[in-house]
PDB file of C-alpha atoms and ligand atoms in Angstrom:
ATOM      1  CA  MET A   1      -2.480 -10.818  13.527  1.00  0.00           C
ATOM      2  CA  LEU A   2      -1.650  -7.097  13.415  1.00  0.00           C
ATOM      3  CA  VAL A   3       2.106  -6.598  12.979  1.00  0.00           C
ATOM      4  CA  ASN A   4       4.527  -3.947  11.763  1.00  0.00           C
ATOM      5  CA  PHE A   5       5.917  -4.427   8.264  1.00  0.00           C
ATOM      6  CA  ASN A   6       9.519  -5.262   9.147  1.00  0.00           C
ATOM      7  CA  GLU A   7       9.441  -9.018   8.933  1.00  0.00           C
ATOM      8  CA  MET A   8       7.257  -9.134   5.825  1.00  0.00           C
ATOM      9  CA  LEU A   9       9.331  -6.554   3.924  1.00  0.00           C
ATOM     10  CA  ASN A  10      12.710  -7.904   4.952  1.00  0.00           C
ATOM     11  CA  SER A  11      11.700 -11.387   3.757  1.00  0.00           C
ATOM     12  CA  ALA A  12      10.417  -9.870   0.501  1.00  0.00           C
ATOM     13  CA  LYS A  13      13.695  -7.999  -0.018  1.00  0.00           C
ATOM     14  CA  LYS A  14      15.702 -11.141   0.619  1.00  0.00           C
ATOM     15  CA  GLU A  15      13.580 -13.370  -1.608  1.00  0.00           C
ATOM     16  CA  LYS A  16      12.995 -10.719  -4.320  1.00  0.00           C
ATOM     17  CA  TYR A  17       9.219 -10.351  -4.360  1.00  0.00           C
ATOM     18  CA  ALA A  18       6.912  -7.519  -3.312  1.00  0.00           C
ATOM     19  CA  VAL A  19       4.307  -7.282  -0.549  1.00  0.00           C
ATOM     20  CA  PRO A  20       1.110  -5.533  -1.668  1.00  0.00           C
ATOM     21  CA  HIS A  21      -0.065  -2.385   0.087  1.00  0.00           C
ATOM     22  CA  PHE A  22      -3.760  -1.912  -0.704  1.00  0.00           C
ATOM     23  CA  ASN A  23      -5.471   1.303   0.358  1.00  0.00           C
ATOM     24  CA  ILE A  24      -8.727   0.778   2.221  1.00  0.00           C
ATOM     25  CA  ASN A  25     -11.751   3.053   2.093  1.00  0.00           C
ATOM     26  CA  ASN A  26     -14.492   1.356   4.051  1.00  0.00           C
ATOM     27  CA  LEU A  27     -15.582  -1.794   5.847  1.00  0.00           C
ATOM     28  CA  GLU A  28     -16.365  -3.689   2.668  1.00  0.00           C
ATOM     29  CA  TRP A  29     -13.003  -3.096   0.957  1.00  0.00           C
ATOM     30  CA  THR A  30     -11.128  -4.045   4.074  1.00  0.00           C
ATOM     31  CA  LYS A  31     -13.127  -7.258   4.291  1.00  0.00           C
ATOM     32  CA  TYR A  32     -12.597  -8.155   0.609  1.00  0.00           C
ATOM     33  CA  ILE A  33      -8.842  -7.529   0.820  1.00  0.00           C
ATOM     34  CA  LEU A  34      -8.442  -9.548   4.025  1.00  0.00           C
ATOM     35  CA  GLU A  35     -10.518 -12.445   2.673  1.00  0.00           C
ATOM     36  CA  GLN A  36      -8.632 -12.582  -0.610  1.00  0.00           C
ATOM     37  CA  MET A  37      -5.177 -12.306   0.957  1.00  0.00           C
ATOM     38  CA  GLN A  38      -6.130 -15.000   3.479  1.00  0.00           C
ATOM     39  CA  GLU A  39      -7.101 -17.208   0.561  1.00  0.00           C
ATOM     40  CA  GLU A  40      -3.712 -16.468  -1.036  1.00  0.00           C
ATOM     41  CA  ASN A  41      -2.085 -17.089   2.368  1.00  0.00           C
ATOM     42  CA  LEU A  42       0.165 -14.027   1.990  1.00  0.00           C
ATOM     43  CA  PRO A  43       0.879 -11.048   4.269  1.00  0.00           C
ATOM     44  CA  VAL A  44      -0.760  -7.740   3.431  1.00  0.00           C
ATOM     45  CA  ILE A  45      -0.377  -4.064   4.245  1.00  0.00           C
ATOM     46  CA  LEU A  46      -3.617  -2.094   4.627  1.00  0.00           C
ATOM     47  CA  GLY A  47      -2.855   1.524   3.714  1.00  0.00           C
ATOM     48  CA  VAL A  48      -4.986   4.321   5.148  1.00  0.00           C
ATOM     49  CA  SER A  49      -4.610   7.841   3.787  1.00  0.00           C
ATOM     50  CA  GLU A  50      -5.499  10.763   6.049  1.00  0.00           C
ATOM     51  CA  GLY A  51      -8.504  11.425   3.792  1.00  0.00           C
ATOM     52  CA  ALA A  52      -9.688   7.823   4.132  1.00  0.00           C
ATOM     53  CA  ALA A  53      -9.181   7.968   7.907  1.00  0.00           C
ATOM     54  CA  LYS A  54     -11.366  11.064   8.097  1.00  0.00           C
ATOM     55  CA  TYR A  55     -13.974   9.443   5.860  1.00  0.00           C
ATOM     56  CA  MET A  56     -14.139   6.300   7.987  1.00  0.00           C
ATOM     57  CA  GLY A  57     -14.424   8.183  11.275  1.00  0.00           C
ATOM     58  CA  GLY A  58     -10.824   8.273  12.506  1.00  0.00           C
ATOM     59  CA  PHE A  59      -7.831   6.138  13.437  1.00  0.00           C
ATOM     60  CA  TYR A  60      -9.445   4.408  16.434  1.00  0.00           C
ATOM     61  CA  THR A  61     -12.471   3.362  14.390  1.00  0.00           C
ATOM     62  CA  ILE A  62     -10.234   1.894  11.705  1.00  0.00           C
ATOM     63  CA  ARG A  63      -8.039   0.013  14.133  1.00  0.00           C
ATOM     64  CA  SER A  64     -11.123  -1.496  15.818  1.00  0.00           C
ATOM     65  CA  LEU A  65     -12.655  -2.316  12.439  1.00  0.00           C
ATOM     66  CA  VAL A  66      -9.537  -4.123  11.238  1.00  0.00           C
ATOM     67  CA  GLU A  67      -9.095  -5.993  14.522  1.00  0.00           C
ATOM     68  CA  GLY A  68     -12.759  -6.991  14.499  1.00  0.00           C
ATOM     69  CA  LEU A  69     -12.546  -8.319  10.954  1.00  0.00           C
ATOM     70  CA  ILE A  70      -9.365 -10.266  11.732  1.00  0.00           C
ATOM     71  CA  LYS A  71     -11.181 -11.959  14.601  1.00  0.00           C
ATOM     72  CA  ASP A  72     -14.565 -12.519  12.962  1.00  0.00           C
ATOM     73  CA  LEU A  73     -13.164 -13.706   9.637  1.00  0.00           C
ATOM     74  CA  LYS A  74     -10.501 -15.836  11.371  1.00  0.00           C
ATOM     75  CA  ILE A  75      -7.684 -14.130   9.483  1.00  0.00           C
ATOM     76  CA  THR A  76      -4.352 -15.758  10.304  1.00  0.00           C
ATOM     77  CA  ILE A  77      -2.013 -14.038   7.810  1.00  0.00           C
ATOM     78  CA  PRO A  78       0.197 -11.164   9.051  1.00  0.00           C
ATOM     79  CA  VAL A  79      -1.663  -7.863   8.555  1.00  0.00           C
ATOM     80  CA  CYS A  80       0.037  -4.476   8.835  1.00  0.00           C
ATOM     81  CA  LEU A  81      -2.158  -1.418   9.467  1.00  0.00           C
ATOM     82  CA  HIS A  82      -0.257   1.479   7.939  1.00  0.00           C
ATOM     83  CA  LEU A  83      -0.829   5.231   7.780  1.00  0.00           C
ATOM     84  CA  ASP A  84      -0.209   6.243   4.149  1.00  0.00           C
ATOM     85  CA  HIS A  85       1.424   9.658   3.551  1.00  0.00           C
ATOM     86  CA  GLY A  86       1.241  10.932   7.124  1.00  0.00           C
ATOM     87  CA  SER A  87       1.616  14.680   6.720  1.00  0.00           C
ATOM     88  CA  SER A  88       3.142  15.578  10.108  1.00  0.00           C
ATOM     89  CA  PHE A  89       4.637  14.203  13.310  1.00  0.00           C
ATOM     90  CA  GLU A  90       1.300  14.861  15.048  1.00  0.00           C
ATOM     91  CA  LYS A  91      -0.717  12.822  12.522  1.00  0.00           C
ATOM     92  CA  CYS A  92       1.751   9.927  12.743  1.00  0.00           C
ATOM     93  CA  LYS A  93       1.622  10.049  16.548  1.00  0.00           C
ATOM     94  CA  GLU A  94      -2.191   9.985  16.444  1.00  0.00           C
ATOM     95  CA  ALA A  95      -2.112   6.862  14.283  1.00  0.00           C
ATOM     96  CA  VAL A  96       0.495   5.171  16.502  1.00  0.00           C
ATOM     97  CA  ASP A  97      -1.502   6.018  19.635  1.00  0.00           C
ATOM     98  CA  ALA A  98      -4.636   4.559  18.056  1.00  0.00           C
ATOM     99  CA  GLY A  99      -2.840   1.253  17.478  1.00  0.00           C
ATOM    100  CA  PHE A 100      -1.634   1.474  13.867  1.00  0.00           C
ATOM    101  CA  THR A 101       1.330  -0.863  13.480  1.00  0.00           C
ATOM    102  CA  SER A 102       3.106   1.222  10.859  1.00  0.00           C
ATOM    103  CA  VAL A 103       3.259   4.800   9.586  1.00  0.00           C
ATOM    104  CA  MET A 104       4.581   6.638   6.586  1.00  0.00           C
ATOM    105  CA  ILE A 105       5.839  10.125   7.274  1.00  0.00           C
ATOM    106  CA  ASP A 106       5.773  12.047   4.020  1.00  0.00           C
ATOM    107  CA  ALA A 107       7.802  15.207   4.549  1.00  0.00           C
ATOM    108  CA  SER A 108       9.014  15.101   0.936  1.00  0.00           C
ATOM    109  CA  LYS A 109       7.528  18.517   0.191  1.00  0.00           C
ATOM    110  CA  TYR A 110      10.160  20.088   2.489  1.00  0.00           C
ATOM    111  CA  ASP A 111      13.888  20.532   1.880  1.00  0.00           C
ATOM    112  CA  LEU A 112      16.046  17.539   2.808  1.00  0.00           C
ATOM    113  CA  GLU A 113      17.129  18.855   6.205  1.00  0.00           C
ATOM    114  CA  THR A 114      13.521  19.499   7.289  1.00  0.00           C
ATOM    115  CA  ASN A 115      12.421  16.149   5.860  1.00  0.00           C
ATOM    116  CA  LYS A 116      15.180  14.457   7.905  1.00  0.00           C
ATOM    117  CA  LYS A 117      14.280  16.335  11.089  1.00  0.00           C
ATOM    118  CA  ILE A 118      10.548  15.487  10.945  1.00  0.00           C
ATOM    119  CA  THR A 119      11.235  11.902   9.864  1.00  0.00           C
ATOM    120  CA  LYS A 120      13.687  11.369  12.731  1.00  0.00           C
ATOM    121  CA  GLU A 121      11.132  12.616  15.255  1.00  0.00           C
ATOM    122  CA  VAL A 122       8.570  10.144  13.891  1.00  0.00           C
ATOM    123  CA  VAL A 123      11.114   7.296  13.925  1.00  0.00           C
ATOM    124  CA  GLU A 124      11.970   7.935  17.582  1.00  0.00           C
ATOM    125  CA  TYR A 125       8.333   7.946  18.688  1.00  0.00           C
ATOM    126  CA  ALA A 126       7.141   5.091  16.452  1.00  0.00           C
ATOM    127  CA  HIS A 127      10.064   2.801  17.276  1.00  0.00           C
ATOM    128  CA  SER A 128       9.492   3.305  21.004  1.00  0.00           C
ATOM    129  CA  LYS A 129       6.067   1.669  20.401  1.00  0.00           C
ATOM    130  CA  GLY A 130       7.282  -1.079  18.026  1.00  0.00           C
ATOM    131  CA  VAL A 131       5.778   0.666  14.993  1.00  0.00           C
ATOM    132  CA  SER A 132       7.586   0.619  11.624  1.00  0.00           C
ATOM    133  CA  VAL A 133       8.259   3.795   9.607  1.00  0.00           C
ATOM    134  CA  GLU A 134       8.379   4.519   5.881  1.00  0.00           C
ATOM    135  CA  ALA A 135       9.529   7.869   4.508  1.00  0.00           C
ATOM    136  CA  GLU A 136       9.653   9.511   1.082  1.00  0.00           C
ATOM    137  CA  VAL A 137      12.364  11.430  -0.712  1.00  0.00           C
ATOM    138  CA  GLY A 138      11.983  13.216  -4.028  1.00  0.00           C
ATOM    139  CA  HIS A 139       8.277  13.519  -4.723  1.00  0.00           C
ATOM    140  CA  VAL A 140       5.812  10.998  -6.173  1.00  0.00           C
ATOM    141  CA  GLY A 141       3.551  13.103  -8.360  1.00  0.00           C
ATOM    142  CA  GLY A 142      -0.062  12.739  -9.476  1.00  0.00           C
ATOM    143  CA  THR A 143      -3.320  12.963  -7.581  1.00  0.00           C
ATOM    144  CA  GLU A 144      -3.990  11.541  -4.135  1.00  0.00           C
ATOM    145  CA  ASP A 145      -6.886  12.474  -1.852  1.00  0.00           C
ATOM    146  CA  ASN A 146      -7.813  14.925  -4.651  1.00  0.00           C
ATOM    147  CA  VAL A 147      -4.521  16.842  -4.311  1.00  0.00           C
ATOM    148  CA  TYR A 148      -2.236  17.116  -7.370  1.00  0.00           C
ATOM    149  CA  GLY A 149       1.581  17.287  -7.200  1.00  0.00           C
ATOM    150  CA  ASP A 150       4.502  17.198  -9.681  1.00  0.00           C
ATOM    151  CA  VAL A 151       7.209  14.485  -9.784  1.00  0.00           C
ATOM    152  CA  PHE A 152      10.683  15.226  -8.366  1.00  0.00           C
ATOM    153  CA  ARG A 153      13.095  12.319  -8.693  1.00  0.00           C
ATOM    154  CA  ALA A 154      15.106  11.210  -5.699  1.00  0.00           C
ATOM    155  CA  THR A 155      18.913  11.265  -5.824  1.00  0.00           C
ATOM    156  CA  LEU A 156      21.075   8.510  -4.325  1.00  0.00           C
ATOM    157  CA  GLU A 157      22.701  11.010  -1.951  1.00  0.00           C
ATOM    158  CA  ASP A 158      19.317  12.177  -0.607  1.00  0.00           C
ATOM    159  CA  CYS A 159      18.193   8.554  -0.127  1.00  0.00           C
ATOM    160  CA  ILE A 160      21.347   7.749   1.847  1.00  0.00           C
ATOM    161  CA  GLU A 161      20.876  10.880   3.963  1.00  0.00           C
ATOM    162  CA  LEU A 162      17.206  10.167   4.742  1.00  0.00           C
ATOM    163  CA  SER A 163      17.971   6.541   5.588  1.00  0.00           C
ATOM    164  CA  LYS A 164      20.275   7.786   8.383  1.00  0.00           C
ATOM    165  CA  THR A 165      17.134   8.748  10.357  1.00  0.00           C
ATOM    166  CA  GLY A 166      16.626   5.032  11.116  1.00  0.00           C
ATOM    167  CA  ILE A 167      13.562   4.497   8.881  1.00  0.00           C
ATOM    168  CA  ASP A 168      12.535   0.926   8.126  1.00  0.00           C
ATOM    169  CA  ALA A 169      11.619   1.434   4.446  1.00  0.00           C
ATOM    170  CA  LEU A 170      12.130   4.157   1.873  1.00  0.00           C
ATOM    171  CA  ALA A 171       9.939   5.376  -0.983  1.00  0.00           C
ATOM    172  CA  PRO A 172      12.283   7.091  -3.432  1.00  0.00           C
ATOM    173  CA  ALA A 173      10.312   9.001  -6.082  1.00  0.00           C
ATOM    174  CA  LEU A 174      11.609   7.672  -9.405  1.00  0.00           C
ATOM    175  CA  GLY A 175       8.954   8.685 -11.907  1.00  0.00           C
ATOM    176  CA  SER A 176       5.820   6.873 -10.726  1.00  0.00           C
ATOM    177  CA  VAL A 177       2.663   8.898 -10.059  1.00  0.00           C
ATOM    178  CA  HIS A 178      -0.477   8.418  -7.986  1.00  0.00           C
ATOM    179  CA  GLY A 179      -3.648   7.866  -9.967  1.00  0.00           C
ATOM    180  CA  LEU A 180      -3.925   7.090 -13.675  1.00  0.00           C
ATOM    181  CA  TYR A 181      -0.943   7.585 -16.010  1.00  0.00           C
ATOM    182  CA  LYS A 182      -1.139   9.692 -19.099  1.00  0.00           C
ATOM    183  CA  GLY A 183       0.920   7.497 -21.454  1.00  0.00           C
ATOM    184  CA  GLU A 184       3.643   5.026 -20.354  1.00  0.00           C
ATOM    185  CA  PRO A 185       5.183   5.419 -16.909  1.00  0.00           C
ATOM    186  CA  ASN A 186       8.805   6.531 -17.068  1.00  0.00           C
ATOM    187  CA  LEU A 187      10.562   4.814 -14.180  1.00  0.00           C
ATOM    188  CA  ASP A 188      14.277   5.255 -13.519  1.00  0.00           C
ATOM    189  CA  PHE A 189      15.267   1.613 -13.063  1.00  0.00           C
ATOM    190  CA  ASN A 190      19.007   2.335 -13.055  1.00  0.00           C
ATOM    191  CA  ARG A 191      18.685   4.661 -10.099  1.00  0.00           C
ATOM    192  CA  MET A 192      16.305   2.253  -8.371  1.00  0.00           C
ATOM    193  CA  LYS A 193      18.943  -0.481  -8.625  1.00  0.00           C
ATOM    194  CA  GLU A 194      21.688   1.855  -7.497  1.00  0.00           C
ATOM    195  CA  ILE A 195      19.684   2.997  -4.448  1.00  0.00           C
ATOM    196  CA  ASN A 196      18.887  -0.604  -3.572  1.00  0.00           C
ATOM    197  CA  GLU A 197      22.561  -1.578  -3.785  1.00  0.00           C
ATOM    198  CA  ASN A 198      23.517   1.243  -1.433  1.00  0.00           C
ATOM    199  CA  LEU A 199      20.785   0.852   1.213  1.00  0.00           C
ATOM    200  CA  LEU A 200      20.015  -2.040   3.523  1.00  0.00           C
ATOM    201  CA  ILE A 201      16.319  -1.172   3.985  1.00  0.00           C
ATOM    202  CA  PRO A 202      13.478  -2.276   1.658  1.00  0.00           C
ATOM    203  CA  LEU A 203      12.293   0.102  -1.087  1.00  0.00           C
ATOM    204  CA  VAL A 204       8.693   1.072  -1.776  1.00  0.00           C
ATOM    205  CA  LEU A 205       7.015   1.831  -5.106  1.00  0.00           C
ATOM    206  CA  HIS A 206       4.112   4.277  -4.857  1.00  0.00           C
ATOM    207  CA  GLY A 207       1.626   4.798  -7.665  1.00  0.00           C
ATOM    208  CA  GLY A 208       1.427   1.100  -8.544  1.00  0.00           C
ATOM    209  CA  THR A 209      -1.772   1.551 -10.580  1.00  0.00           C
ATOM    210  CA  GLY A 210      -1.320   1.341 -14.345  1.00  0.00           C
ATOM    211  CA  ILE A 211       2.348   0.329 -14.330  1.00  0.00           C
ATOM    212  CA  PRO A 212       2.634  -2.438 -16.966  1.00  0.00           C
ATOM    213  CA  TYR A 213       3.333  -5.812 -15.376  1.00  0.00           C
ATOM    214  CA  ASN A 214       6.716  -6.206 -17.104  1.00  0.00           C
ATOM    215  CA  MET A 215       7.798  -2.914 -15.480  1.00  0.00           C
ATOM    216  CA  ILE A 216       6.508  -4.045 -12.089  1.00  0.00           C
ATOM    217  CA  LYS A 217       8.583  -7.207 -12.432  1.00  0.00           C
ATOM    218  CA  LYS A 218      11.610  -5.160 -13.418  1.00  0.00           C
ATOM    219  CA  ALA A 219      11.090  -2.852 -10.419  1.00  0.00           C
ATOM    220  CA  ILE A 220      10.999  -5.902  -8.131  1.00  0.00           C
ATOM    221  CA  SER A 221      14.227  -7.183  -9.672  1.00  0.00           C
ATOM    222  CA  CYS A 222      15.740  -3.723  -9.003  1.00  0.00           C
ATOM    223  CA  GLY A 223      14.910  -3.976  -5.296  1.00  0.00           C
ATOM    224  CA  ILE A 224      11.282  -2.910  -4.765  1.00  0.00           C
ATOM    225  CA  SER A 225       9.755  -4.864  -1.846  1.00  0.00           C
ATOM    226  CA  LYS A 226       6.430  -3.039  -1.258  1.00  0.00           C
ATOM    227  CA  ILE A 227       4.037  -1.835  -3.970  1.00  0.00           C
ATOM    228  CA  ASN A 228       1.204   0.583  -3.212  1.00  0.00           C
ATOM    229  CA  ILE A 229      -2.089   0.135  -5.047  1.00  0.00           C
ATOM    230  CA  ASN A 230      -5.093   2.373  -4.599  1.00  0.00           C
ATOM    231  CA  THR A 231      -6.684   3.676  -7.825  1.00  0.00           C
ATOM    232  CA  GLU A 232      -6.581   0.285  -9.566  1.00  0.00           C
ATOM    233  CA  LEU A 233      -9.015  -1.287  -7.106  1.00  0.00           C
ATOM    234  CA  GLN A 234     -11.238   1.804  -7.262  1.00  0.00           C
ATOM    235  CA  VAL A 235     -11.438   1.694 -11.064  1.00  0.00           C
ATOM    236  CA  THR A 236     -12.143  -2.012 -11.215  1.00  0.00           C
ATOM    237  CA  TRP A 237     -14.824  -1.709  -8.502  1.00  0.00           C
ATOM    238  CA  HIS A 238     -16.402   1.298 -10.205  1.00  0.00           C
ATOM    239  CA  ASN A 239     -16.703  -0.505 -13.562  1.00  0.00           C
ATOM    240  CA  ASP A 240     -18.621  -3.391 -12.021  1.00  0.00           C
ATOM    241  CA  VAL A 241     -20.832  -1.196  -9.875  1.00  0.00           C
ATOM    242  CA  LEU A 242     -21.781   0.903 -12.915  1.00  0.00           C
ATOM    243  CA  THR A 243     -22.730  -2.221 -14.851  1.00  0.00           C
ATOM    244  CA  PHE A 244     -24.750  -3.511 -11.903  1.00  0.00           C
ATOM    245  CA  ILE A 245     -26.634  -0.237 -11.550  1.00  0.00           C
ATOM    246  CA  LYS A 246     -27.422  -0.158 -15.269  1.00  0.00           C
ATOM    247  CA  GLU A 247     -28.707  -3.722 -15.126  1.00  0.00           C
ATOM    248  CA  HIS A 248     -30.580  -3.299 -11.824  1.00  0.00           C
ATOM    249  CA  PRO A 249     -31.790   0.313 -11.733  1.00  0.00           C
ATOM    250  CA  ASN A 250     -34.329  -0.453  -9.003  1.00  0.00           C
ATOM    251  CA  VAL A 251     -31.954  -2.041  -6.488  1.00  0.00           C
ATOM    252  CA  TYR A 252     -31.362   0.376  -3.643  1.00  0.00           C
ATOM    253  CA  ASP A 253     -29.970  -1.933  -0.926  1.00  0.00           C
ATOM    254  CA  PRO A 254     -26.495  -0.480  -0.270  1.00  0.00           C
ATOM    255  CA  ARG A 255     -25.149  -3.947   0.551  1.00  0.00           C
ATOM    256  CA  LYS A 256     -26.038  -5.157  -2.941  1.00  0.00           C
ATOM    257  CA  LEU A 257     -24.733  -1.985  -4.598  1.00  0.00           C
ATOM    258  CA  ILE A 258     -21.369  -1.962  -2.842  1.00  0.00           C
ATOM    259  CA  SER A 259     -20.805  -5.696  -3.043  1.00  0.00           C
ATOM    260  CA  SER A 260     -21.517  -5.749  -6.781  1.00  0.00           C
ATOM    261  CA  GLY A 261     -17.826  -4.779  -7.073  1.00  0.00           C
ATOM    262  CA  GLU A 262     -16.553  -7.473  -4.692  1.00  0.00           C
ATOM    263  CA  THR A 263     -15.662 -10.115  -7.275  1.00  0.00           C
ATOM    264  CA  SER A 264     -13.697  -7.708  -9.455  1.00  0.00           C
ATOM    265  CA  ILE A 265     -11.712  -6.406  -6.463  1.00  0.00           C
ATOM    266  CA  LYS A 266     -10.861  -9.953  -5.440  1.00  0.00           C
ATOM    267  CA  GLU A 267      -9.936 -10.986  -8.982  1.00  0.00           C
ATOM    268  CA  LYS A 268      -7.694  -7.932  -9.368  1.00  0.00           C
ATOM    269  CA  ILE A 269      -5.931  -8.739  -6.090  1.00  0.00           C
ATOM    270  CA  ASN A 270      -5.432 -12.306  -7.244  1.00  0.00           C
ATOM    271  CA  GLU A 271      -3.919 -11.060 -10.528  1.00  0.00           C
ATOM    272  CA  LEU A 272      -1.631  -8.514  -8.835  1.00  0.00           C
ATOM    273  CA  VAL A 273      -0.372 -10.981  -6.256  1.00  0.00           C
ATOM    274  CA  ASP A 274       0.715 -13.318  -9.082  1.00  0.00           C
ATOM    275  CA  VAL A 275       2.768 -10.459 -10.578  1.00  0.00           C
ATOM    276  CA  PHE A 276       4.249  -9.290  -7.278  1.00  0.00           C
ATOM    277  CA  ASN A 277       5.139 -12.761  -6.111  1.00  0.00           C
ATOM    278  CA  PRO A 278       5.336 -15.134  -9.096  1.00  0.00           C
ATOM    279  CA  ASN A 279       6.936 -17.985  -7.145  1.00  0.00           C
ATOM    280  CA  HIS A 280       4.076 -18.117  -4.674  1.00  0.00           C
ATOM    281  CA  ILE A 281       1.477 -20.800  -5.283  1.00  0.00           C
ATOM    282  CA  SER A 282      -1.746 -19.985  -3.489  1.00  0.00           C
ATOM    283  CA  PRO A 283      -3.318 -22.897  -1.574  1.00  0.00           C
ATOM    284  CA  LYS A 284      -6.414 -22.714  -3.795  1.00  0.00           C
ATOM    285  CA  LYS A 285      -4.459 -22.882  -7.060  1.00  0.00           C
ATOM    286  CA  GLU A 286      -2.405 -25.732  -5.658  1.00  0.00           C
ATOM    287  CA  LYS A 287      -5.596 -27.608  -4.818  1.00  0.00           C
ATOM    288  CA  ASN A 288      -7.019 -27.016  -8.301  1.00  0.00           C
ATOM    289  CA  ASP A 289      -3.793 -28.284  -9.877  1.00  0.00           C
ATOM    290  CA  ILE A 290      -3.957 -31.477  -7.866  1.00  0.00           C
ATOM    291  CA  ILE A 291      -7.602 -32.042  -8.887  1.00  0.00           C
TER     292      ILE A 291
HETATM  293  P1  13P B   1      -2.204   4.529  -6.991  1.00  0.00           P
HETATM  294  O1  13P B   1      -3.465   5.211  -6.614  1.00  0.00           O
HETATM  295  O2  13P B   1      -1.611   5.095  -8.229  1.00  0.00           O
HETATM  296  O3  13P B   1      -2.357   3.051  -7.055  1.00  0.00           O
HETATM  297  O4  13P B   1      -1.128   4.852  -5.855  1.00  0.00           O
HETATM  298  C1  13P B   1      -1.342   4.378  -4.568  1.00  0.00           C
HETATM  299  C2  13P B   1      -0.295   4.868  -3.630  1.00  0.00           C
HETATM  300  O5  13P B   1       0.850   5.050  -3.994  1.00  0.00           O
HETATM  301  C3  13P B   1      -0.695   5.093  -2.236  1.00  0.00           C
HETATM  302  O6  13P B   1       0.320   5.606  -1.469  1.00  0.00           O
END
C-alpha cells in the first residue's frame, strides 16, 4: 500500500530503529527493493531524485510503475513514494499532483528565512493532500545527480526554526555526504542527540553510503529514524554487472545484464536492514532458525 511516511517514521522514532530510504533508478531496482523488503516484512521508502524522475520519464510514470509493481508482486508492506531533494515548490507540487505520498523540499542552499518560506509553502500544499514533508537545514555535501556541494553543519537554533514550518521530518546536515567518503565520516553525534532531544519530529540521515555500521547504530541511538541509501546499491550492483560482463562477453540481452546485479542488491538490503533494525527478525530468518 502506498502511504506517507508519518506512521512508519514515528514508530521508528519511538522504538529506536531506522526505516530505510532506497533511491530507485529504474523498473528493475524498484522491483528488487520491493521484493526484498516484502521478504523482510518491513516498511520502505522509495526515494526518487529529480534526475531519476527525468530519467524514468516523469513523476506520473514512476507512480504508475510503483503502483503496478505493488499490485503485480502482491506487496503488502507499507511503501512510501518520496521525492528526494525537491528543488522548488513547483517540483514538489508536481510530485504531489502525480500521486507521490511524500516529498522532501531541499531549500538548504538559501538563507534560513528563505528556506523557511519555501518549506512552509510546500508543507501547506502537501499536507492538504495528506502528503508528508521532509526538509533540510545546513547542507549535506558530496555529489548527487552529478552535482557537488560542500558540507555546512546545522545548528540547533536553525533546526528549531525550520521545524516551526510544520514539517514531518528533518534532515539536519551533521557531516555526512552524498556519494563515497574520502576517509572516515565525521558525524556530529552530540549535536544530533541535542537536536533530537529538542524536536518532536523524526530525524533523517542523508549520505548513508559508506558510514561504518557502528556509526550508523550510534546515529540511530542519537535519534535518526530514516537513513537514505543510494550510492551503496549502485556500487554493489556495478561490481556484479562488471563481473558478469567479463564472464559472459557475448550476452547482450538487457534483462540478463541488468539482473546480474539483482542478488547483490538484495543481499545488501538484507545486510543494511539488520543494521538499521537489529531487533527485527525477518520471517525467512525465523523460519530458518526453526528448521
Ligand atoms: P548516498 O548516495 O551517499 O547513499 O546518499 C543518498 C542520499 O542521501 C539520498 O538523499
